[in-house]
Amino acid sequence: MIQIAILGLGTVGGGVAKVVAENAKQIERKLGEPLQVKAVLVRHFKDGPYRQLMTDDFSKIEEDDSIRVVVETIGGVDAAYTYTKRALSAGKHVVTANKQLVAERGFELLALAKRKNVHYLFEASVGGGIPVLHPLTQCLAANRIDEVCGILNGTTNYILTRMVRTGAFFSDALREAQAKGYAEADPTADVEGLDAGRKICILADLAFGHQIDPKQVPMEGISKLSLRDVKIAQRAGYRVKLLGRALRLPGGGRTAYVAPHLIPEDNPIAGVEDVFNAVLIRGNAVGEVMFYGRGAGELPTASACVSDVMECLQASPKREDTGWPAADEGFEDPAELHTRHYFRIEGSLTDAAMAFGQVEVLSEDGETAFLTDSLSGRDAARQSRSLNVLACMRVLDG
Amino acid sequence: MIQIAILGLGTVGGGVAKVVAENAKQIERKLGEPLQVKAVLVRHFKDGPYRQLMTDDFSKIEEDDSIRVVVETIGGVDAAYTYTKRALSAGKHVVTANKQLVAERGFELLALAKRKNVHYLFEASVGGGIPVLHPLTQCLAANRIDEVCGILNGTTNYILTRMVRTGAFFSDALREAQAKGYAEADPTADVEGLDAGRKICILADLAFGHQIDPKQVPMEGISKLSLRDVKIAQRAGYRVKLLGRALRLPGGGRTAYVAPHLIPEDNPIAGVEDVFNAVLIRGNAVGEVMFYGRGAGELPTASACVSDVMECLQASPKREDTGWPAADEGFEDPAELHTRHYFRIEGSLTDAAMAFGQVEVLSEDGETAFLTDSLSGRDAARQSRSLNVLACMRVLDG
């Protein structure tokens, strides 16, 4: 019998308890012995199926040597950070879906886990149940990873899908997402790109082997996106999607950012709709591979957490490639990245041509919408300084 | 310094040597020491960059204790089977892309590897470089897997894409694929579904934990597919794709088969074009996840092999969930599976209605093409016995 504890009993924590119970037979066959939830840390006791397992005292879990794995589902940094450090220090494996904690403190917690010879695993922190982090670090280990790029936030993808399909304004599509339970009452972290930003930091850390400080990463969401640009893009054969991107730059530096992009409609990422997520990884041997599925939800996220629990119990934590150093030298401003740019300006094609030379016109309707040749974000900003810019987005090339 | 040997120096073997050389720095950082190809087994010596490493005597590799991993890229069963057994027996890990050997003898080779406390890994045998098998067995370990379904053969997908896009006949599209190097001079294994069949057997073995004998699995290719059905399907909002499917049946049995299907065009698998592969996995916790990329090619396949080599050196082979028993009780004829069926008959709508009751007409043009309600393959065959059937395919529902 293998005992685990769950910290928090919200959506993810409850899902973990459910999956452990419902798939007990499959899990036992693979582990060779049964898996059992022995304790659940809560702030307030509540009636329900897990009432006898509840405690509000973390030291009960910390001091119980029969508990080998702790699943942290509290979220945020404060208490989650403290309990994770204490659990690792007590020689317990820790599994989490907490993207903020991993993005901000992952390097430190992984180093602690390594010293204690235990695992700190967080597959669920990116893409919910979609396997992404293990494939990136293990199945693609023989590659130099050149790019990771993805639709990492289901809420904003749902909103964008509604804007494209029904012509809804952003504010109406957001209200619809809230009514369906896809968006929080306070949707800031989703719509302003912070959630996708934390995820692209974790992907970049693993892909490049260096900590990237989330504070360095420009994060632009979709709250300022105009329906007009979505429509112009669509008529020209593009879909607008919020992408997190982490890239190796030609000079050897690395960059990462979150922003809405125009995606050519024959790119597989363009077809990712509703609350689905997709992560595209480009390696120098494998080429491009893509992972697709529901990026959130109780049971998908729990699927990743419980699979990580099983991994803790079966795999040696001594891999050289777990963890990344805190040093983040080599991070470059994504303004260095060259792509085509979409502009909508108050002005004529002549104004556009004066600023950028030859451009591809998408719409001339009082305003002018056009695509530039490939140029850096820095040059796009500099050359457009004389224009009255109403909207600007990068195009996902290649 | 970690030494490995490569058996065979064809496309995959050459690719493995290339990736080891080209990504030496990344690989060393992750392994903690350099990886080196010490020997290459060939039948005939040839000049080239690996000339000094070549041997035609397997016992030189077998008896060299400094060689820890053998990458088998010979293909087929005979020599590959013998050398794999000898390498595992000598306490060496073995990595391969050999789908035929794994599908037919995997259970036996995995059992031998387990006894010898070494790995037998074969991520490259399905989907080339796309991570599929590790995600299935590890990242989704907490799930009861209910279905694995995929476009597993790039050659046939290329041919089907050409038929849809340019209206080419099968024979012309095949010639084009051969000219581009996507199809072998003898294309039988691809176009008759054998290659996809071996891959779906491996996926089913891992998903359900029981060996499925490839001889039991019905494999239908695309050589008899008519352009007419491709066009009727397309007009009705479907794409024709060759699918390998492995399913858990409602009664608890398991089945697997390969056949062309009609796929609704809003299903993500419908958009997988050209030589790309995609594998969809449905688990009871995670829901549906999809893995997408190039399913073949020198470097993508080598990416998976070299990543498996690294896995051998880093992970404990003591997992309970590696391997599957030979016993294949519980395999059921896929004729038990219920789906909608597509028929094209020489006859009228009245003939169709006499056989199946209400049907959805797709085309009435001398012949009649229609979709039935959901019914088993057995009933579809029985109820159509009085009809003059020109074509019959399953529809991918759900």
Short mmCIF file of N, CA, C and O in Angstrom, two decimals, chain A residues 20 35 46 48 60 75 88 111 132 139 169 175 266 278 282 284 289 298 312 370:
data_model
loop_
_atom_site.label_atom_id
_atom_site.label_comp_id
_atom_site.label_asym_id
_atom_site.label_seq_id
_atom_site.Cartn_x
_atom_site.Cartn_y
_atom_site.Cartn_z
N VAL A 20 -7.78 8.58 -8.29
CA VAL A 20 -7.15 7.52 -7.49
C VAL A 20 -8.19 6.45 -7.13
O VAL A 20 -7.90 5.25 -7.19
N LEU A 35 -2.67 2.24 -4.39
CA LEU A 35 -2.37 3.63 -4.07
C LEU A 35 -3.53 4.18 -3.25
O LEU A 35 -4.69 3.96 -3.61
N LYS A 46 -15.11 20.23 5.93
CA LYS A 46 -16.41 20.18 5.27
C LYS A 46 -16.86 18.74 5.23
O LYS A 46 -16.03 17.83 5.11
N GLY A 48 -18.41 15.36 3.53
CA GLY A 48 -18.22 14.81 2.18
C GLY A 48 -17.45 13.51 2.29
O GLY A 48 -17.12 13.05 3.39
N LYS A 60 1.12 17.25 10.49
CA LYS A 60 0.64 15.86 10.56
C LYS A 60 1.08 15.10 9.30
O LYS A 60 1.41 13.91 9.36
N GLY A 75 -2.30 26.13 -5.15
CA GLY A 75 -2.16 27.23 -6.10
C GLY A 75 -1.49 28.44 -5.45
O GLY A 75 -1.34 28.49 -4.23
N LEU A 88 9.38 18.46 0.58
CA LEU A 88 10.62 17.99 -0.06
C LEU A 88 11.70 17.78 1.00
O LEU A 88 12.42 16.77 0.97
N ALA A 111 16.11 22.15 -7.26
CA ALA A 111 17.43 21.96 -6.66
C ALA A 111 17.30 21.29 -5.29
O ALA A 111 18.07 20.38 -4.94
N VAL A 132 3.04 17.02 -22.19
CA VAL A 132 3.89 17.97 -22.89
C VAL A 132 5.29 18.01 -22.27
O VAL A 132 6.29 17.87 -22.97
N CYS A 139 11.28 12.31 -24.35
CA CYS A 139 11.14 11.74 -25.69
C CYS A 139 11.89 12.55 -26.73
O CYS A 139 12.21 12.04 -27.80
N PHE A 169 -18.26 40.68 -29.95
CA PHE A 169 -17.21 41.53 -29.41
C PHE A 169 -16.52 40.83 -28.26
O PHE A 169 -17.10 39.95 -27.63
N ARG A 175 -18.16 37.45 -21.39
CA ARG A 175 -19.32 37.18 -20.52
C ARG A 175 -19.85 35.76 -20.78
O ARG A 175 -20.23 35.04 -19.87
N ASP A 266 -3.68 27.26 -42.80
CA ASP A 266 -3.26 25.88 -43.04
C ASP A 266 -2.25 25.39 -42.00
O ASP A 266 -1.81 24.25 -42.06
N ALA A 278 -2.95 23.59 -27.61
CA ALA A 278 -2.00 22.85 -28.44
C ALA A 278 -0.61 23.42 -28.22
O ALA A 278 -0.44 24.62 -28.09
N ARG A 282 9.57 22.42 -31.79
CA ARG A 282 10.44 22.24 -32.95
C ARG A 282 11.83 21.87 -32.46
O ARG A 282 12.45 22.62 -31.71
N ASN A 284 15.79 20.12 -33.59
CA ASN A 284 16.61 20.09 -34.81
C ASN A 284 16.65 18.70 -35.45
O ASN A 284 16.98 18.58 -36.62
N VAL A 289 6.61 18.74 -33.88
CA VAL A 289 5.58 17.84 -33.36
C VAL A 289 4.59 18.68 -32.57
O VAL A 289 4.93 19.74 -32.04
N GLU A 298 -11.16 19.39 -14.31
CA GLU A 298 -10.91 18.60 -13.11
C GLU A 298 -10.17 17.29 -13.43
O GLU A 298 -9.07 17.05 -12.94
N CYS A 312 6.81 9.28 -9.89
CA CYS A 312 7.64 9.45 -8.68
C CYS A 312 8.01 8.12 -8.07
O CYS A 312 9.13 7.92 -7.60
N PHE A 370 -2.44 45.98 -43.37
CA PHE A 370 -1.44 45.41 -44.28
C PHE A 370 -0.45 44.54 -43.50
O PHE A 370 -0.38 44.60 -42.26
#
